[in-house]
Amino acid sequence: MGTVSCRQGQHAQVAVPHKQGGNIQGPWVRGWKSLWSGVGTTRSGLEELWRLREPPCLHQELREPAALLVEKPLSEWPVPQFITLFLPEFPIRPLREHQQLKILGLVAKGSFGTVFKVLDCGRKAVFAVKVVPKVKVLQRDILRQCKEEVSIQRQINHPFVHSLGDSWQGKRHLFIMCSYCSTDLYSIWSAVGCFAEASVRLFAAELVMVLCYLHDLGIIHRDVKMENILLDERGHLKLTDFGLSRHLSQGARAYTICGTLQYMAPEVLSGGPYNHAADWWSLGILLFSLATGKFPVAAERDHVAMLASVTHCDSEIPASLNQGLSLLLHEDS
Ligand SMILES: Nc1ncnc2c1ncn2[C@@H]1O[C@H](COP(=O)(O)OP(=O)(O)OP(=O)(O)O)[C@@H](O)[C@H]1O
């Protein structure tokens, strides 16, 4: 059996103020402060910036002055191992003035990194940057996974996949930059309860296309869930977070138990062997939840299996999803 690298379902992680407003306290704040002490902002300055006594909501804009997302330049030679380990996926990028990134707010704290909304002052455009402490990567033995995340995202070019903008390393952190999306499927689902059938069909069609595309490239995502599906300004889906993804060639099997518990296929939970079909199971869970407003209980697993098999039909878009597709094409024309 492979190693256990399992992410808890975020719905159960009430201690992490993931996408909710409210108090930012306790261990989360300590983590947040230590991250910032590493990126060159003093704790007291940060406390002042964020007014921790009146905690801000997530996705909330920072009040002026905005902090800069910069680390000390890396100029040593020979290059220490703490840097070479992360090459070439995370190059050393001296930040020129026009490239400076201003932090506009905190988006979310994931299990590996903290995501910030930033303004690229040079390009005058807003992006999301995931900041991952190098020490955490090494302590948790996820170096290979981190590099794979970036190389997979660099390889992908699909309208419904969140592609990589840039990646680089500072002295103590790795940075992964993407375009910024203001909301994700989980936030909307939490607010509306469940979606109308036509919307579920449309979302299903978009996700089927994405999974077929990834699987044709030999990539298994392994963490398909609402939190990892962002929405662009036109309401189209963008699959993100390739942190658990890996290349799996035709006929190969994986054994690592990983993903998010509620979405894990039975064969993943039991330690494998499993293949790309595990992503279809997660999609089945996701569609069930979007349509019903709740996660399936054990007795409803047949429905999930049915949804998974309807969506999974050898890279062809199932007829039942055609309505969603035509809606999509009509909207785009
Ligand atoms: N480009 C973006 N725009 C807006 N929000 C984003 C963006 N990228 C990530 N997020 C938000 O940040 C959250 C955490 O990001 P991500 O999943 O990449 O981090 P992680 O450390 O791998 O966490 P997780 O525990 O969710 O797997 C996402 O669930 C999403 O809500």
Short mmCIF file of C-alpha atoms and ligand atoms in Angstrom, two decimals:
data_model
loop_
_atom_site.label_atom_id
_atom_site.label_comp_id
_atom_site.label_asym_id
_atom_site.label_seq_id
_atom_site.Cartn_x
_atom_site.Cartn_y
_atom_site.Cartn_z
CA MET A 1 0.00 0.00 0.00
CA GLY A 2 1.21 3.49 -0.72
CA THR A 3 1.79 6.38 1.62
CA VAL A 4 -1.16 8.13 3.19
CA SER A 5 -1.40 11.71 2.07
CA CYS A 6 -4.99 12.50 2.82
CA ARG A 7 -6.54 15.94 3.00
CA GLN A 8 -9.43 16.39 5.35
CA GLY A 9 -12.71 17.60 3.88
CA GLN A 10 -12.77 21.33 4.37
CA HIS A 11 -16.41 21.25 5.39
CA ALA A 12 -15.30 19.52 8.57
CA GLN A 13 -12.45 21.93 9.23
CA VAL A 14 -14.35 24.57 11.12
CA ALA A 15 -11.17 25.81 12.79
CA VAL A 16 -9.88 27.13 9.48
CA PRO A 17 -11.74 30.27 8.43
CA HIS A 18 -11.51 29.05 4.87
CA LYS A 19 -14.05 31.07 2.98
CA GLN A 20 -16.04 32.63 5.70
CA GLY A 21 -15.91 35.99 7.30
CA GLY A 22 -15.54 36.13 11.06
CA ASN A 23 -12.92 35.86 13.68
CA ILE A 24 -9.39 35.08 12.64
CA GLN A 25 -7.85 33.73 15.80
CA GLY A 26 -5.77 31.01 17.39
CA PRO A 27 -3.31 28.78 15.54
CA TRP A 28 -4.41 30.15 12.21
CA VAL A 29 -3.32 33.63 13.17
CA ARG A 30 0.02 32.33 14.44
CA GLY A 31 0.60 30.62 11.10
CA TRP A 32 -0.42 33.72 9.23
CA LYS A 33 1.90 35.94 11.26
CA SER A 34 4.88 33.62 10.91
CA LEU A 35 4.33 33.41 7.17
CA TRP A 36 4.49 37.16 7.00
CA SER A 37 7.49 37.50 9.21
CA GLY A 38 9.15 35.33 6.55
CA VAL A 39 8.12 37.55 3.68
CA GLY A 40 9.65 40.64 5.15
CA THR A 41 6.70 42.28 6.89
CA THR A 42 7.02 42.74 10.64
CA ARG A 43 4.41 41.18 12.84
CA SER A 44 3.43 44.42 14.47
CA GLY A 45 3.18 46.06 11.05
CA LEU A 46 1.03 43.22 9.88
CA GLU A 47 -1.21 43.41 12.90
CA GLU A 48 -1.68 47.07 12.18
CA LEU A 49 -2.35 46.39 8.51
CA TRP A 50 -4.89 43.72 9.18
CA ARG A 51 -6.30 45.26 12.36
CA LEU A 52 -6.44 41.85 13.91
CA ARG A 53 -8.56 43.14 16.74
CA GLU A 54 -11.27 43.77 14.15
CA PRO A 55 -10.64 40.74 11.96
CA PRO A 56 -11.34 41.16 8.28
CA CYS A 57 -13.49 38.87 6.15
CA LEU A 58 -11.74 36.61 3.70
CA HIS A 59 -11.69 37.91 0.14
CA GLN A 60 -11.77 41.32 1.80
CA GLU A 61 -9.65 44.09 0.42
CA LEU A 62 -6.78 45.38 2.53
CA ARG A 63 -7.02 48.94 3.69
CA GLU A 64 -4.13 51.17 2.67
CA PRO A 65 -1.20 50.91 2.78
CA ALA A 66 -0.92 47.57 1.02
CA ALA A 67 2.05 45.35 1.83
CA LEU A 68 4.45 44.28 -0.90
CA LEU A 69 4.87 40.62 -1.65
CA VAL A 70 8.66 40.60 -1.81
CA GLU A 71 11.43 38.57 -0.32
CA LYS A 72 15.13 39.37 0.01
CA PRO A 73 16.93 38.82 -3.32
CA LEU A 74 18.84 35.57 -3.80
CA SER A 75 22.34 36.53 -4.86
CA GLU A 76 24.55 33.85 -3.28
CA TRP A 77 26.94 31.74 -5.35
CA PRO A 78 27.30 28.77 -5.41
CA VAL A 79 23.58 28.37 -5.15
CA PRO A 80 22.70 26.63 -1.87
CA GLN A 81 20.77 23.38 -1.87
CA PHE A 82 17.80 25.14 -0.28
CA ILE A 83 17.42 26.85 -3.66
CA THR A 84 18.54 24.21 -6.16
CA LEU A 85 16.09 21.70 -4.72
CA PHE A 86 13.21 23.77 -6.10
CA LEU A 87 14.68 24.38 -9.56
CA PRO A 88 13.74 24.46 -12.38
CA GLU A 89 10.00 24.66 -11.63
CA PHE A 90 10.58 27.55 -9.22
CA PRO A 91 13.20 29.82 -10.80
CA ILE A 92 14.93 32.63 -8.98
CA ARG A 93 13.29 35.79 -10.14
CA PRO A 94 14.71 39.11 -8.91
CA LEU A 95 11.73 41.37 -8.56
CA ARG A 96 12.21 44.47 -10.61
CA GLU A 97 10.29 47.49 -9.52
CA HIS A 98 7.64 47.17 -12.20
CA GLN A 99 7.04 43.57 -11.21
CA GLN A 100 6.28 44.35 -7.61
CA LEU A 101 3.19 42.75 -6.24
CA LYS A 102 0.99 44.60 -3.79
CA ILE A 103 -1.12 42.52 -1.46
CA LEU A 104 -4.77 43.44 -1.73
CA GLY A 105 -6.14 40.80 0.60
CA LEU A 106 -6.18 37.25 1.88
CA VAL A 107 -8.15 34.77 -0.20
CA ALA A 108 -7.80 31.51 1.69
CA LYS A 109 -5.48 29.37 3.70
CA GLY A 110 -5.20 25.93 2.13
CA SER A 111 -3.52 22.91 3.63
CA PHE A 112 -0.24 23.67 1.84
CA GLY A 113 -0.20 27.36 1.20
CA THR A 114 -1.81 30.71 1.76
CA VAL A 115 -3.48 32.37 -1.21
CA PHE A 116 -3.36 36.17 -1.55
CA LYS A 117 -5.05 38.54 -3.93
CA VAL A 118 -2.34 40.80 -5.36
CA LEU A 119 -1.99 43.70 -7.71
CA ASP A 120 0.82 43.47 -10.25
CA CYS A 121 1.78 47.13 -10.28
CA GLY A 122 3.65 46.80 -13.58
CA ARG A 123 0.86 45.11 -15.52
CA LYS A 124 -1.86 46.82 -13.49
CA ALA A 125 -3.69 43.52 -13.23
CA VAL A 126 -5.01 41.51 -10.31
CA PHE A 127 -3.74 37.97 -9.68
CA ALA A 128 -3.89 35.28 -7.01
CA VAL A 129 -0.59 34.11 -5.53
CA LYS A 130 -0.21 30.95 -3.47
CA VAL A 131 2.68 31.26 -1.03
CA VAL A 132 4.10 27.99 0.27
CA PRO A 133 6.88 27.94 2.91
CA LYS A 134 9.84 25.87 1.69
CA VAL A 135 10.33 24.43 5.18
CA LYS A 136 6.78 23.06 5.14
CA VAL A 137 7.38 21.46 1.75
CA LEU A 138 10.46 19.66 3.05
CA GLN A 139 8.99 18.78 6.45
CA ARG A 140 5.92 17.27 4.83
CA ASP A 141 7.99 15.60 2.13
CA ILE A 142 5.93 17.12 -0.68
CA LEU A 143 8.76 18.48 -2.83
CA ARG A 144 8.02 16.18 -5.75
CA GLN A 145 4.33 16.95 -5.47
CA CYS A 146 4.95 20.72 -5.42
CA LYS A 147 7.12 20.57 -8.53
CA GLU A 148 4.64 18.29 -10.26
CA GLU A 149 1.83 20.77 -9.49
CA VAL A 150 3.67 23.53 -11.31
CA SER A 151 4.88 21.45 -14.25
CA ILE A 152 1.38 20.02 -14.82
CA GLN A 153 -0.24 23.46 -14.63
CA ARG A 154 2.35 24.82 -17.05
CA GLN A 155 1.51 22.08 -19.51
CA ILE A 156 -2.25 22.63 -19.45
CA ASN A 157 -4.11 24.96 -21.77
CA HIS A 158 -7.86 24.61 -21.54
CA PRO A 159 -10.64 27.19 -21.14
CA PHE A 160 -12.00 25.44 -18.05
CA VAL A 161 -8.68 24.91 -16.32
CA HIS A 162 -7.01 27.55 -14.28
CA SER A 163 -3.65 27.86 -15.98
CA LEU A 164 -0.41 28.93 -14.41
CA GLY A 165 0.64 32.56 -14.69
CA ASP A 166 4.09 32.29 -13.14
CA SER A 167 6.05 30.51 -10.45
CA TRP A 168 9.24 31.45 -8.66
CA GLN A 169 11.06 31.13 -5.36
CA GLY A 170 12.29 33.53 -2.73
CA LYS A 171 14.60 32.76 0.13
CA ARG A 172 12.02 30.99 2.24
CA HIS A 173 8.93 30.64 0.10
CA LEU A 174 7.62 29.29 -3.19
CA PHE A 175 5.21 31.46 -5.15
CA ILE A 176 2.59 30.24 -7.62
CA MET A 177 0.71 32.97 -9.46
CA CYS A 178 -2.56 32.60 -11.41
CA SER A 179 -5.31 34.88 -12.60
CA TYR A 180 -7.67 35.85 -9.78
CA CYS A 181 -11.21 34.48 -9.57
CA SER A 182 -13.57 36.15 -7.14
CA THR A 183 -15.55 33.08 -6.16
CA ASP A 184 -15.61 29.29 -6.14
CA LEU A 185 -18.31 26.68 -6.48
CA TYR A 186 -18.28 25.78 -2.79
CA SER A 187 -19.05 29.35 -1.71
CA ILE A 188 -21.97 29.58 -4.11
CA TRP A 189 -23.28 26.12 -3.20
CA SER A 190 -23.10 27.02 0.51
CA ALA A 191 -25.12 30.14 -0.19
CA VAL A 192 -27.77 28.75 -2.57
CA GLY A 193 -28.21 25.22 -1.17
CA CYS A 194 -28.61 23.46 -4.48
CA PHE A 195 -28.55 24.35 -8.17
CA ALA A 196 -31.23 24.07 -10.84
CA GLU A 197 -30.95 21.09 -13.17
CA ALA A 198 -29.91 23.23 -16.14
CA SER A 199 -26.99 24.70 -14.15
CA VAL A 200 -25.90 21.26 -12.96
CA ARG A 201 -25.94 20.05 -16.57
CA LEU A 202 -23.85 23.00 -17.66
CA PHE A 203 -21.32 22.53 -14.85
CA ALA A 204 -21.24 18.80 -15.60
CA ALA A 205 -20.54 19.45 -19.27
CA GLU A 206 -17.68 21.80 -18.48
CA LEU A 207 -16.15 19.41 -15.95
CA VAL A 208 -16.52 16.39 -18.24
CA MET A 209 -14.61 18.27 -20.92
CA VAL A 210 -11.88 19.20 -18.46
CA LEU A 211 -11.47 15.68 -17.09
CA CYS A 212 -11.42 14.16 -20.58
CA TYR A 213 -8.77 16.68 -21.57
CA LEU A 214 -6.62 15.95 -18.50
CA HIS A 215 -6.99 12.19 -18.80
CA ASP A 216 -6.07 12.32 -22.48
CA LEU A 217 -2.84 14.00 -21.37
CA GLY A 218 -2.35 11.19 -18.85
CA ILE A 219 -3.01 13.46 -15.87
CA ILE A 220 -5.13 12.38 -12.92
CA HIS A 221 -6.30 15.32 -10.78
CA ARG A 222 -7.13 13.43 -7.55
CA ASP A 223 -8.77 16.37 -5.77
CA VAL A 224 -11.88 17.26 -7.77
CA LYS A 225 -14.12 19.08 -5.30
CA MET A 226 -16.18 22.27 -5.14
CA GLU A 227 -13.48 24.27 -3.36
CA ASN A 228 -11.11 23.61 -6.23
CA ILE A 229 -13.49 24.89 -8.87
CA LEU A 230 -13.32 28.61 -9.36
CA LEU A 231 -15.70 30.69 -11.47
CA ASP A 232 -14.58 33.31 -13.94
CA GLU A 233 -16.35 36.60 -14.50
CA ARG A 234 -18.72 34.96 -17.02
CA GLY A 235 -19.67 32.14 -14.68
CA HIS A 236 -17.59 29.46 -16.40
CA LEU A 237 -15.73 26.95 -14.29
CA LYS A 238 -11.98 26.84 -13.81
CA LEU A 239 -10.60 23.68 -12.25
CA THR A 240 -7.66 24.53 -10.02
CA ASP A 241 -5.29 23.08 -7.38
CA PHE A 242 -3.13 20.49 -9.07
CA GLY A 243 -1.31 19.90 -5.79
CA LEU A 244 -2.25 16.20 -5.72
CA SER A 245 -2.24 15.62 -9.48
CA ARG A 246 0.21 13.35 -11.21
CA HIS A 247 0.99 11.85 -14.54
CA LEU A 248 -0.37 8.34 -14.82
CA SER A 249 0.32 6.62 -18.09
CA GLN A 250 -2.13 4.35 -19.89
CA GLY A 251 -2.64 1.16 -17.92
CA ALA A 252 -0.70 2.43 -14.89
CA ARG A 253 -2.23 2.37 -11.43
CA ALA A 254 -1.79 4.54 -8.35
CA TYR A 255 -1.80 3.44 -4.72
CA THR A 256 -1.43 6.61 -2.65
CA ILE A 257 -4.47 7.35 -0.55
CA CYS A 258 -5.00 11.03 -1.24
CA GLY A 259 -7.72 13.54 -1.97
CA THR A 260 -10.51 14.92 0.18
CA LEU A 261 -12.42 12.32 2.19
CA GLN A 262 -15.99 13.06 1.05
CA TYR A 263 -14.95 12.87 -2.58
CA MET A 264 -12.64 9.86 -2.52
CA ALA A 265 -13.53 6.88 -4.66
CA PRO A 266 -13.86 3.55 -2.78
CA GLU A 267 -10.79 2.16 -4.56
CA VAL A 268 -8.72 5.18 -3.42
CA LEU A 269 -9.93 4.84 0.17
CA SER A 270 -8.95 1.18 0.20
CA GLY A 271 -5.41 1.94 -0.94
CA GLY A 272 -5.73 1.16 -4.63
CA PRO A 273 -4.92 0.11 -7.20
CA TYR A 274 -6.82 2.91 -8.89
CA ASN A 275 -6.62 4.97 -12.07
CA HIS A 276 -8.22 7.99 -13.72
CA ALA A 277 -11.69 6.60 -12.97
CA ALA A 278 -11.21 7.90 -9.41
CA ASP A 279 -11.69 11.45 -10.76
CA TRP A 280 -15.06 10.42 -12.23
CA TRP A 281 -16.22 9.20 -8.85
CA SER A 282 -15.31 12.58 -7.31
CA LEU A 283 -17.23 14.27 -10.10
CA GLY A 284 -20.21 12.02 -9.35
CA ILE A 285 -20.13 13.12 -5.68
CA LEU A 286 -19.81 16.73 -6.74
CA LEU A 287 -22.76 16.58 -9.17
CA PHE A 288 -24.91 14.78 -6.61
CA SER A 289 -24.15 17.51 -4.06
CA LEU A 290 -24.77 20.33 -6.52
CA ALA A 291 -28.14 18.85 -7.46
CA THR A 292 -29.37 17.85 -4.01
CA GLY A 293 -27.70 20.37 -1.70
CA LYS A 294 -26.11 17.64 0.45
CA PHE A 295 -23.36 15.08 0.33
CA PRO A 296 -24.55 11.53 -0.38
CA VAL A 297 -25.01 9.13 2.53
CA ALA A 298 -23.88 5.50 2.20
CA ALA A 299 -27.30 4.36 0.89
CA GLU A 300 -27.00 6.88 -1.95
CA ARG A 301 -23.66 5.68 -3.26
CA ASP A 302 -25.42 3.93 -6.14
CA HIS A 303 -26.58 7.32 -7.39
CA VAL A 304 -23.00 8.53 -7.27
CA ALA A 305 -21.79 5.45 -9.12
CA MET A 306 -24.46 6.07 -11.74
CA LEU A 307 -23.47 9.73 -12.12
CA ALA A 308 -19.81 8.75 -12.33
CA SER A 309 -20.50 6.22 -15.07
CA VAL A 310 -22.80 8.58 -17.02
CA THR A 311 -20.08 11.19 -17.15
CA HIS A 312 -17.32 8.68 -17.78
CA CYS A 313 -17.78 7.22 -21.23
CA ASP A 314 -14.49 6.95 -23.00
CA SER A 315 -13.83 10.59 -23.70
CA GLU A 316 -17.15 11.17 -25.43
CA ILE A 317 -19.51 13.77 -24.05
CA PRO A 318 -22.61 11.82 -22.98
CA ALA A 319 -25.88 12.69 -24.71
CA SER A 320 -27.46 13.58 -21.38
CA LEU A 321 -25.05 16.48 -21.14
CA ASN A 322 -25.75 17.88 -24.58
CA GLN A 323 -28.24 20.38 -23.30
CA GLY A 324 -25.59 21.89 -21.06
CA LEU A 325 -23.14 22.02 -23.91
CA SER A 326 -25.53 23.74 -26.29
CA LEU A 327 -26.34 26.25 -23.57
CA LEU A 328 -22.66 26.91 -23.21
CA LEU A 329 -22.02 27.24 -26.94
CA HIS A 330 -25.03 29.49 -27.34
CA GLU A 331 -23.78 31.75 -24.56
CA ASP A 332 -20.32 31.95 -26.08
CA SER A 333 -21.50 32.73 -29.59
N1 LIG B 1 -6.69 32.04 -8.52
C1 LIG B 1 -7.49 32.04 -7.47
N2 LIG B 1 -8.44 32.98 -7.34
C2 LIG B 1 -9.25 32.98 -6.28
N3 LIG B 1 -9.22 32.06 -5.29
C3 LIG B 1 -8.30 31.10 -5.35
C4 LIG B 1 -7.38 31.04 -6.44
N4 LIG B 1 -6.58 29.97 -6.25
C5 LIG B 1 -6.98 29.40 -5.11
N5 LIG B 1 -8.01 30.07 -4.56
C6 LIG B 1 -8.73 29.73 -3.33
O1 LIG B 1 -7.79 29.34 -2.36
C7 LIG B 1 -8.12 28.03 -1.86
C8 LIG B 1 -6.84 27.30 -1.51
O2 LIG B 1 -6.02 27.20 -2.67
P1 LIG B 1 -5.37 25.82 -3.09
O3 LIG B 1 -6.46 24.80 -3.12
O4 LIG B 1 -4.58 26.02 -4.31
O5 LIG B 1 -4.41 25.60 -1.87
P2 LIG B 1 -4.02 24.27 -1.12
O6 LIG B 1 -2.98 24.65 -0.12
O7 LIG B 1 -3.67 23.25 -2.12
O8 LIG B 1 -5.33 23.95 -0.34
P3 LIG B 1 -6.42 22.80 -0.24
O9 LIG B 1 -6.38 22.40 1.17
O10 LIG B 1 -7.72 23.52 -0.57
O11 LIG B 1 -6.13 21.75 -1.24
C9 LIG B 1 -8.95 27.38 -2.97
O12 LIG B 1 -9.83 26.42 -2.47
C10 LIG B 1 -9.67 28.57 -3.58
O13 LIG B 1 -10.88 28.81 -2.89
#
